[in-house]
XYZ file of C-alpha atoms in Angstrom:
689
model
C 191.610 157.663 108.848
C 190.301 154.431 110.437
C 190.143 156.625 113.461
C 187.774 159.216 111.453
C 185.529 156.267 110.710
C 184.572 155.698 114.093
C 184.470 159.168 115.479
C 181.936 160.136 112.433
C 179.801 156.422 113.046
C 179.694 156.990 117.001
C 178.402 160.660 116.204
C 176.099 159.341 113.929
C 174.845 156.699 116.708
C 174.757 159.291 118.970
C 172.840 162.042 117.728
C 170.368 159.332 116.777
C 170.062 158.408 119.961
C 169.310 161.930 121.206
C 166.842 162.496 118.548
C 164.898 159.858 118.588
C 164.612 159.931 122.775
C 161.136 159.912 123.768
C 160.567 160.815 127.112
C 157.590 160.842 129.318
C 155.245 163.573 130.971
C 153.096 163.021 134.294
C 150.772 165.013 136.100
C 147.615 165.827 137.664
C 144.668 168.025 136.426
C 142.884 170.163 139.419
C 140.515 172.582 140.301
C 142.156 175.688 141.160
C 139.638 176.607 143.627
C 138.724 172.892 145.362
C 141.239 171.314 144.739
C 138.871 168.318 143.076
C 140.890 166.414 140.257
C 139.334 167.025 137.130
C 138.430 163.520 135.198
C 139.046 163.269 131.478
C 140.921 167.001 131.187
C 142.674 167.577 127.608
C 146.347 168.187 127.105
C 147.823 169.500 124.114
C 151.187 170.189 122.867
C 150.745 173.498 120.862
C 151.982 173.324 117.090
C 152.209 169.961 117.403
C 149.322 167.007 116.648
C 150.194 165.492 119.802
C 147.918 165.555 122.939
C 146.193 162.967 125.479
C 143.135 163.248 127.866
C 143.577 162.734 131.757
C 142.179 159.589 133.702
C 138.551 159.709 135.528
C 141.452 160.732 138.639
C 142.566 163.597 136.904
C 146.266 161.819 135.882
C 147.839 162.071 132.274
C 150.690 161.123 130.559
C 152.256 162.536 127.503
C 155.026 160.747 125.457
C 156.844 163.878 123.830
C 160.667 163.547 122.374
C 163.460 165.744 123.670
C 162.751 170.100 122.586
C 161.130 172.769 123.772
C 157.015 172.829 124.109
C 153.992 174.787 124.997
C 151.248 172.938 127.320
C 147.546 173.501 127.378
C 145.671 172.025 129.715
C 141.786 172.604 128.793
C 138.724 171.832 130.621
C 134.748 172.857 130.199
C 134.116 175.343 132.691
C 137.611 176.515 133.439
C 140.015 179.037 131.690
C 143.088 176.643 130.120
C 146.138 177.028 131.546
C 150.001 177.055 129.652
C 152.969 175.820 130.717
C 156.485 176.252 128.703
C 158.692 172.763 128.995
C 161.992 172.278 128.066
C 161.749 168.263 127.585
C 165.663 167.078 128.389
C 164.325 163.837 130.552
C 161.361 162.744 132.102
C 158.840 165.401 133.712
C 156.075 165.610 136.781
C 153.920 168.485 135.416
C 150.516 169.147 137.395
C 148.026 171.761 135.763
C 145.545 174.059 138.190
C 142.426 175.072 136.309
C 140.366 178.587 137.262
C 137.109 178.751 136.615
C 136.260 180.502 133.801
C 133.217 183.432 133.338
C 130.365 183.371 131.248
C 129.715 185.845 129.292
C 125.662 186.505 129.345
C 124.584 188.683 126.231
C 121.192 189.749 125.085
C 118.788 186.745 124.263
C 115.685 186.796 122.653
C 113.212 184.174 123.862
C 110.560 183.985 121.308
C 107.399 182.340 123.183
C 106.668 178.387 122.036
C 109.889 178.481 120.058
C 112.602 176.662 122.241
C 116.016 177.650 121.589
C 117.822 175.000 121.004
C 116.435 173.327 118.249
C 118.137 176.260 116.668
C 121.804 175.492 118.304
C 121.121 171.843 117.361
C 120.191 173.082 113.351
C 123.345 175.081 113.520
C 125.584 172.343 114.614
C 123.931 170.282 112.337
C 125.155 172.376 109.102
C 128.269 172.935 110.936
C 129.391 169.750 111.160
C 128.251 169.800 107.307
C 131.036 172.214 106.868
C 133.388 170.046 108.723
C 132.557 167.227 106.774
C 133.469 169.033 103.499
C 136.452 169.429 104.375
C 137.745 167.126 105.951
C 138.417 164.250 103.000
C 140.502 162.582 104.598
C 142.387 161.600 108.319
C 144.661 158.938 110.159
C 145.461 158.678 113.154
C 146.634 156.787 116.454
C 145.412 155.120 119.019
C 145.749 153.830 122.545
C 143.207 151.556 123.764
C 142.724 150.077 127.555
C 139.842 147.868 127.934
C 138.581 146.409 131.767
C 136.521 143.746 132.324
C 134.983 143.290 136.046
C 133.002 140.432 137.579
C 132.680 138.803 140.871
C 134.462 136.057 140.033
C 137.165 134.691 138.373
C 136.722 134.822 134.410
C 138.893 132.817 131.498
C 138.477 132.826 128.386
C 139.718 130.659 125.010
C 139.471 131.407 121.107
C 137.032 134.317 121.041
C 134.770 133.165 123.852
C 134.435 134.701 127.334
C 134.067 132.328 130.634
C 132.353 133.573 133.414
C 131.765 131.241 136.644
C 127.805 131.858 137.613
C 126.256 131.963 141.479
C 124.458 134.215 143.081
C 127.116 136.771 143.965
C 126.931 140.248 145.683
C 130.198 141.213 145.554
C 131.752 144.502 144.633
C 133.035 144.260 140.879
C 137.080 143.849 140.620
C 139.306 143.781 137.551
C 139.696 140.055 135.815
C 140.639 140.740 132.955
C 142.714 143.793 131.281
C 143.133 144.599 127.620
C 145.542 146.465 126.218
C 146.358 147.877 122.651
C 148.011 150.056 119.975
C 146.211 150.921 116.817
C 146.613 153.324 113.576
C 143.358 153.781 111.789
C 142.915 155.616 108.367
C 140.019 157.207 107.144
C 139.051 158.327 103.336
C 136.265 160.480 102.261
C 133.457 158.892 101.704
C 132.969 156.047 104.199
C 136.707 154.001 103.665
C 138.376 152.851 106.633
C 140.352 150.895 107.898
C 143.148 149.828 110.788
C 145.841 147.786 112.549
C 146.652 146.990 115.638
C 150.529 147.596 115.781
C 150.606 145.944 119.556
C 148.676 144.319 122.102
C 149.091 143.203 125.227
C 146.989 141.327 128.104
C 146.545 140.010 130.950
C 147.479 136.166 131.274
C 143.387 134.212 131.368
C 143.253 136.033 127.757
C 144.330 134.722 124.799
C 145.604 137.596 122.220
C 142.288 136.431 119.242
C 140.434 137.979 121.988
C 142.396 141.261 122.339
C 140.369 142.911 119.051
C 137.484 144.505 120.634
C 139.409 147.705 121.652
C 140.155 148.189 118.335
C 138.591 149.034 115.497
C 135.817 149.928 114.782
C 134.331 149.999 118.027
C 135.936 153.671 118.598
C 132.812 155.617 117.737
C 132.675 158.765 115.974
C 129.917 161.198 116.434
C 130.848 163.454 114.529
C 130.178 160.600 111.698
C 125.974 159.566 111.288
C 127.616 156.311 111.255
C 126.949 154.791 114.665
C 127.022 151.893 116.194
C 126.301 149.867 118.974
C 126.124 146.056 119.450
C 125.024 145.535 116.127
C 122.868 148.105 114.774
C 121.901 151.427 113.799
C 121.660 154.033 116.469
C 120.497 157.962 115.338
C 123.143 160.038 116.967
C 122.825 163.564 118.578
C 123.667 165.498 115.553
C 122.787 163.188 113.016
C 121.002 164.428 110.142
C 117.664 163.232 111.244
C 118.314 164.542 115.431
C 115.774 166.703 115.111
C 113.207 164.698 114.188
C 113.955 161.993 116.800
C 114.999 163.644 119.869
C 113.821 166.659 121.813
C 116.655 169.175 123.575
C 116.582 172.000 125.716
C 119.250 174.199 127.226
C 120.190 173.080 130.396
C 122.574 175.135 131.882
C 125.944 177.659 130.018
C 129.176 176.716 130.459
C 132.536 178.804 129.728
C 135.801 178.032 128.801
C 138.651 180.562 128.451
C 135.761 182.869 128.510
C 134.056 181.050 125.706
C 130.517 180.060 126.131
C 129.145 176.470 125.164
C 125.445 175.040 126.067
C 124.788 172.344 127.690
C 122.192 170.635 126.131
C 120.212 167.577 127.776
C 118.632 165.956 124.863
C 116.185 162.196 124.583
C 114.099 160.374 122.759
C 110.782 162.118 121.424
C 109.550 158.210 121.596
C 111.356 156.159 124.671
C 110.445 153.447 122.842
C 112.884 154.361 120.513
C 116.430 153.172 120.193
C 118.717 155.897 120.603
C 120.768 158.140 123.471
C 120.067 160.554 126.352
C 122.192 163.018 128.158
C 124.413 165.787 127.904
C 126.474 167.183 124.843
C 128.591 170.366 124.844
C 128.109 172.695 121.811
C 130.070 176.050 121.787
C 128.213 179.154 121.724
C 130.149 181.273 119.181
C 131.330 178.209 116.402
C 128.766 175.631 116.913
C 131.105 172.955 117.400
C 130.362 169.601 119.358
C 133.025 169.412 122.128
C 131.574 166.940 123.993
C 129.424 164.406 125.086
C 128.220 162.412 128.139
C 125.503 160.077 127.206
C 123.693 156.999 128.534
C 121.976 154.437 126.072
C 118.330 154.377 126.240
C 116.381 151.063 127.546
C 115.187 150.008 124.099
C 118.209 149.917 122.614
C 119.394 147.565 125.713
C 119.510 144.233 123.940
C 117.370 142.205 125.805
C 117.633 144.085 128.977
C 121.207 143.125 129.835
C 122.535 145.427 131.073
C 122.263 147.911 133.682
C 123.864 150.610 132.908
C 125.672 151.703 129.694
C 127.498 155.386 129.315
C 129.562 157.382 126.524
C 131.721 159.773 126.897
C 133.551 161.671 124.138
C 135.778 164.734 123.344
C 136.522 166.913 120.286
C 139.546 169.302 119.839
C 140.294 171.592 117.065
C 143.587 170.450 114.747
C 144.154 171.846 111.193
C 141.850 174.518 109.542
C 139.868 174.056 113.094
C 138.517 170.780 112.167
C 137.294 169.413 115.664
C 138.282 165.829 115.838
C 137.996 162.769 118.626
C 140.669 163.003 120.846
C 139.094 160.328 123.515
C 136.656 157.799 123.547
C 134.866 156.195 126.700
C 132.741 153.471 127.085
C 131.531 152.188 130.688
C 129.264 149.268 130.636
C 127.789 147.170 133.855
C 125.575 144.412 133.622
C 123.476 141.789 135.672
C 122.515 138.607 133.865
C 119.391 137.180 135.078
C 120.585 137.924 138.734
C 123.455 135.551 138.124
C 126.427 137.217 138.264
C 127.010 140.954 137.806
C 129.412 142.015 135.043
C 131.174 145.412 133.628
C 133.308 146.527 130.765
C 135.808 149.895 130.914
C 137.531 150.710 127.003
C 139.428 154.150 127.483
C 140.826 155.514 124.469
C 143.057 157.919 123.891
C 143.100 159.548 119.920
C 146.392 161.266 119.004
C 149.037 162.113 115.923
C 146.492 163.114 113.952
C 147.145 163.861 110.486
C 144.245 165.513 108.410
C 143.678 165.371 104.545
C 146.775 162.924 104.023
C 146.779 162.030 100.677
C 145.649 158.337 101.016
C 144.411 155.915 98.206
C 141.016 154.138 98.028
C 142.904 151.262 96.245
C 144.521 150.583 99.754
C 141.111 150.358 101.266
C 138.734 147.523 100.711
C 137.163 144.422 102.754
C 139.204 144.352 105.480
C 138.863 147.051 108.348
C 140.948 145.451 110.730
C 144.157 144.009 110.771
C 146.824 143.109 113.690
C 150.682 143.017 112.669
C 152.495 140.028 112.678
C 154.686 141.726 115.221
C 152.026 143.275 117.323
C 152.490 140.105 120.230
C 155.682 140.645 120.240
C 156.573 144.511 121.995
C 158.417 144.472 125.065
C 157.742 146.146 127.707
C 160.634 148.900 127.495
C 157.595 149.770 124.311
C 154.802 149.561 126.351
C 157.204 152.124 128.464
C 157.360 153.850 125.512
C 153.887 154.390 124.142
C 151.516 154.049 126.752
C 149.327 157.269 127.833
C 147.051 156.129 130.039
C 148.474 155.725 133.190
C 148.461 151.864 135.204
C 146.681 152.565 138.579
C 147.346 150.609 141.692
C 144.162 148.362 140.947
C 145.308 147.835 137.631
C 148.977 146.563 138.087
C 147.289 144.594 141.758
C 145.049 142.987 139.153
C 147.836 142.106 136.287
C 150.041 140.133 138.626
C 146.887 138.840 140.736
C 145.672 137.089 137.230
C 148.911 136.690 136.100
C 149.490 134.738 139.210
C 146.404 132.478 139.610
C 147.223 131.223 135.505
C 150.090 129.910 136.664
C 148.469 127.405 139.084
C 148.573 124.008 136.861
C 144.361 123.291 135.951
C 143.470 119.647 136.717
C 141.039 117.697 134.931
C 138.581 117.837 137.547
C 138.851 121.657 137.473
C 137.740 121.743 133.856
C 134.362 118.620 134.664
C 131.057 119.509 134.096
C 128.505 116.856 134.182
C 126.351 118.870 131.571
C 129.297 119.440 128.942
C 129.581 117.808 125.184
C 133.518 118.004 125.708
C 135.439 117.381 128.904
C 139.115 118.460 128.547
C 142.514 117.269 129.794
C 144.007 120.220 128.384
C 143.596 123.300 126.631
C 144.394 120.328 123.226
C 142.551 117.220 124.189
C 139.847 116.017 125.387
C 137.280 113.070 125.783
C 133.621 112.898 124.878
C 130.909 114.513 127.517
C 128.888 112.173 130.356
C 126.119 113.056 128.713
C 127.192 111.846 125.289
C 128.598 108.363 126.406
C 125.145 106.662 125.096
C 122.078 106.378 123.036
C 119.362 103.982 122.172
C 117.495 103.836 119.303
C 115.613 101.394 117.745
C 118.175 99.835 114.993
C 121.555 100.230 116.890
C 120.018 99.275 120.219
C 121.552 100.511 123.335
C 124.876 101.886 122.409
C 127.794 103.170 124.630
C 129.621 105.988 122.665
C 133.330 107.252 123.604
C 134.535 110.081 121.568
C 138.643 112.014 121.408
C 139.891 114.847 120.300
C 142.520 117.626 119.201
C 142.125 120.905 118.577
C 144.555 123.836 117.346
C 148.097 121.295 117.638
C 150.171 123.155 115.434
C 150.585 126.793 116.076
C 146.349 126.722 115.611
C 146.220 124.908 112.014
C 146.333 120.773 113.610
C 142.449 119.769 114.633
C 141.343 115.920 114.870
C 138.269 113.703 116.200
C 137.822 109.874 116.783
C 134.288 108.696 117.391
C 133.273 105.365 118.521
C 130.003 103.800 118.963
C 129.264 99.862 119.728
C 124.994 98.755 119.054
C 124.036 95.832 121.313
C 121.662 95.283 119.060
C 123.244 95.046 115.512
C 126.582 94.060 117.454
C 128.566 96.803 115.386
C 131.422 98.186 116.301
C 131.006 102.118 114.225
C 134.071 104.300 113.918
C 135.013 107.770 112.924
C 137.900 109.530 112.154
C 138.536 113.359 111.096
C 141.154 114.997 110.337
C 142.235 118.705 108.989
C 144.606 121.239 108.552
C 144.317 125.020 108.159
C 146.598 126.609 105.542
C 148.085 129.999 103.849
C 148.597 133.025 106.724
C 145.390 133.656 107.728
C 144.541 129.767 107.572
C 142.087 130.464 104.938
C 142.455 126.964 102.468
C 142.017 123.846 104.163
C 142.938 119.630 103.639
C 139.851 117.980 105.566
C 139.605 114.018 105.445
C 137.450 111.853 106.749
C 137.239 107.852 107.219
C 134.023 106.410 108.340
C 131.983 103.397 108.858
C 128.958 104.313 110.768
C 124.890 104.531 110.974
C 123.993 108.092 109.636
C 120.594 109.364 110.141
C 118.191 110.070 106.471
C 118.513 113.449 105.219
C 120.493 114.546 108.383
C 121.398 117.818 106.966
C 117.636 118.869 108.057
C 117.836 117.263 111.384
C 118.254 119.749 114.623
C 118.316 117.742 117.024
C 120.564 116.083 119.264
C 120.851 112.378 120.223
C 119.938 112.833 123.666
C 116.937 113.708 121.753
C 115.886 110.405 120.342
C 116.982 108.679 123.049
C 115.161 110.302 125.185
C 111.673 109.962 123.044
C 112.386 106.195 122.028
C 113.355 105.281 125.488
C 109.666 106.885 127.634
C 107.516 106.651 124.494
C 108.739 104.749 122.173
C 108.944 106.759 119.164
C 111.859 107.699 117.496
C 111.391 110.594 114.115
C 114.126 109.239 112.161
C 115.713 106.738 110.043
C 119.153 105.134 109.486
C 121.276 103.311 107.182
C 124.643 102.404 107.242
C 127.776 103.951 105.102
C 131.085 103.521 105.549
C 134.133 104.892 103.117
C 135.972 108.179 102.476
C 136.057 111.615 101.748
C 139.130 114.126 100.516
C 137.932 117.823 100.803
C 139.739 120.876 99.465
C 139.050 124.759 100.048
C 140.767 128.291 99.510
C 139.643 131.579 99.556
C 141.206 132.902 96.413
C 139.648 136.373 96.973
C 138.408 138.087 99.467
C 134.964 137.721 98.213
C 134.881 134.392 96.775
C 136.332 131.048 98.206
C 136.300 127.179 96.244
C 136.087 123.741 97.079
C 136.867 120.436 95.593
C 136.861 117.058 96.700
C 135.870 113.454 96.297
C 134.119 110.823 98.430
C 134.034 106.787 98.452
C 130.521 105.588 99.942
C 128.580 102.773 100.407
C 125.461 102.754 101.729
C 123.142 100.225 102.597
C 119.285 99.529 104.191
C 119.030 99.253 108.023
C 116.127 97.702 109.900
C 114.648 97.477 113.535
C 116.864 95.287 115.583
C 115.289 96.080 119.084
C 111.889 96.668 120.460
C 112.710 98.165 123.862
C 111.412 100.831 125.752
C 110.375 101.841 129.539
C 106.971 102.619 128.911
C 104.149 101.807 125.302
C 105.107 98.388 125.394
C 102.327 97.620 123.373
C 103.324 99.727 121.207
C 105.715 98.702 118.208
C 108.634 101.179 116.296
C 108.015 103.242 112.546
C 109.276 100.828 110.084
C 112.778 102.012 109.488
C 112.714 103.718 105.520
C 115.335 101.093 102.989
C 117.587 103.515 100.856
C 119.154 102.630 97.389
C 121.717 100.007 98.257
C 124.845 101.409 96.401
C 128.185 101.976 96.198
C 129.260 105.804 94.896
C 132.416 107.222 93.720
C 131.446 111.665 93.472
C 133.845 114.344 92.529
C 132.666 117.513 94.408
C 132.972 120.750 93.130
C 131.727 124.668 94.913
C 132.192 128.160 95.560
C 130.916 130.540 98.105
C 130.831 134.278 97.376
C 130.608 136.076 101.609
C 130.653 140.144 100.658
C 130.831 140.801 104.613
C 134.008 142.917 105.449
C 136.607 140.773 107.898
C 139.027 141.155 110.188
C 142.230 139.477 110.789
C 143.229 138.988 114.357
C 146.921 137.990 113.806
C 146.115 134.345 113.231
C 142.254 134.023 111.217
C 140.817 135.859 109.133
C 137.036 136.439 110.783
C 133.865 137.918 108.435
C 132.004 140.742 110.406
C 128.423 141.267 109.776
C 128.109 145.223 110.990
C 125.013 146.945 111.873
C 123.683 146.454 108.405
C 122.156 142.777 106.967
C 124.261 140.610 104.331
C 124.319 138.150 102.077
C 126.118 134.850 101.097
C 125.576 132.916 98.049
C 126.787 129.466 97.404
C 126.918 126.403 95.366
C 128.022 122.999 94.978
C 128.057 120.417 92.070
C 128.159 116.852 92.394
C 128.688 113.600 89.492
C 129.098 110.205 89.982
C 129.590 108.338 87.190
C 129.686 104.338 86.274
C 133.087 104.469 83.375
C 135.028 107.783 84.905
C 134.614 107.007 88.830
C 133.827 103.309 88.650
C 130.836 104.444 90.807
C 127.160 102.022 90.895
C 125.458 105.438 90.542
C 124.670 107.464 87.008
C 123.956 111.236 88.298
C 124.854 114.746 88.391
C 123.358 116.876 91.024
C 123.506 120.638 91.460
C 122.854 122.803 94.283
C 122.638 127.051 95.200
C 121.913 128.495 97.923
C 121.489 132.341 99.144
C 121.995 133.008 102.955
C 120.930 135.947 104.086
C 120.892 138.334 107.492
C 117.971 141.304 107.263
C 117.659 143.656 110.097
C 114.163 144.073 110.932
C 112.684 147.019 113.923
C 114.036 147.386 117.120
C 116.940 144.838 118.013
C 115.520 141.852 115.821
C 116.655 140.609 112.266
C 115.557 137.971 110.316
C 117.544 134.939 108.782
C 116.787 133.581 104.864
C 118.321 130.719 103.739
C 117.321 129.523 100.152
C 117.778 126.797 98.201
C 116.986 125.120 95.104
C 118.861 121.842 93.663
C 118.294 120.344 90.914
C 119.627 116.654 89.253
C 120.230 114.241 86.172
C 119.954 110.824 86.166
C 119.041 108.361 89.301
C 119.932 110.153 92.531
C 120.045 107.804 95.470
C 117.188 108.752 98.442
C 119.794 109.297 100.683
C 121.633 112.421 98.898
C 118.494 113.627 98.281
C 117.903 116.829 99.997
C 114.960 117.584 102.935
C 112.654 120.107 104.051
C 112.806 120.393 108.667
C 110.146 119.334 109.930
C 109.118 118.964 114.102
C 109.133 116.175 115.408
C 105.843 114.629 116.719
C 104.146 113.793 120.046
C 106.402 111.011 121.392
C 102.563 109.541 122.438
C 101.291 109.501 119.211
C 100.685 105.906 117.683
């Protein structure tokens, strides 16, 4: 009996291994007449939901379980090539496609009528018919992003740094991002996506690798087309005929079925949008392919020299056309200082058409990185990769990983104008420009600060600021610590300990210490008032719902007025500094309560929850209450102060927007002047007395 059990278990393991075995089909698709590769040709396994598209060089990879398949390679302008394979191991299969004949039927030309308009009208009608029967879908995507520049780049957190300098060299691959994702759509506009696996070159942290997933994949069958944070009209959007002009540029064929090649562009060249070619079936009026560019009016600040979008569509269940790929090619030259580019290549496959999806599973989260996404090994990537790696990409991985392994010294990170000088990835000291400041209250003041960031798995940050005034003879100290809690660091505990010179109404002061130092030393004018504050603060903040965060805290502060201690200036020695405004000298113990409603959607990048603005307008609502009471909190002040603010970003014309901040305050009792609010203003001329 024991032997029988062993045999049964062994049989199950072997059978499971056979059934789950995935093999790789690899090859090239070429023109049967001249032998040129057919860029981005489609390959599908009939009677399955699996397919892919070739690279620019006509190369493809298709992952399938063992079994018999009928494969079809297709390309507009050619007859499809069909091949049957019995897949029991990795195979190399090439496809040769022959040009397709065009069937020229009778065409009636009406004077003054553009035949392309009628085609677009029927394509828009077909889009509505498609959308009426497409209630939901699920798809998988494999995405590869390539960053190109003339110089090596580095990244940290969610930012990318590129060395600036005149360089006319050719672009090279300086970064690669790859991820596997799964997307969900439910009518009318519910959408979310999850990244299952991701990897990138060593010069990028994983948190950067969200740019090639989620909503960056555009579907031109949708009216929701967004580029660089703004909504654009697509070539078959409902209002496209009032926005673009069209004409039939050519008639092609696929499997001897005619396809219209239509050129389009904006009627008004000042309107942001697209121009290029779309391909529409002459029989069904389905959109088959787009090869278009972003026009100059949609180019933010003229930053990019070229933005090209390429996408193809294939039929699935009920002859519903869905995207099989999405390719974005961008080149730019920033102020002539450096050239750059990036490419996005996405293959969409394994569609499930009209599955049962619950709208309650959709919410504020639009993109989530799965916890295991960064832990996939090389064998996993070999099994799921659907875009072949070129020799240039393999070399780029090797070169970048080699460069990143070289230890970076302090002088490699040094910059004279930097706010901080990093000793390593976690610790920093004060930058050169911040080592000194001057004002008429403290006098000449050497400054020093140091701090740390992203310790304990990106949770712990802190800083220490020191300053000594040679005129007021005081050493100022300021310590800040913050620890982030919860899986996505949506809660925090912060502590502050301070004995420092503070700026009166500093919340409304948008200038730095360097500005007042220059106006004081060279113009003998200081637009600020100062006071001394010492004590401590404790705050706790937490996001209790996706749209609501609460915070509470306690502050102990002793505030004292200060007076001028220095009359120094290089020029205007006959002038006097303005009298420093006195405050209400007091000790305040206060409890603080606050809330914030933020209705923007968010992504979870594996460590942090980050809000996204999208292409439309957005709004947030916040408030705070401050209570100071002598009997309960042993405070020298007795007041209650309430504030409410509305913060909104409103899209306007072209690529512009404006920010709107409304803030209201109400109080009960005598509020110390140093705790009041003031409207921001501009500094006066340094030469004005």
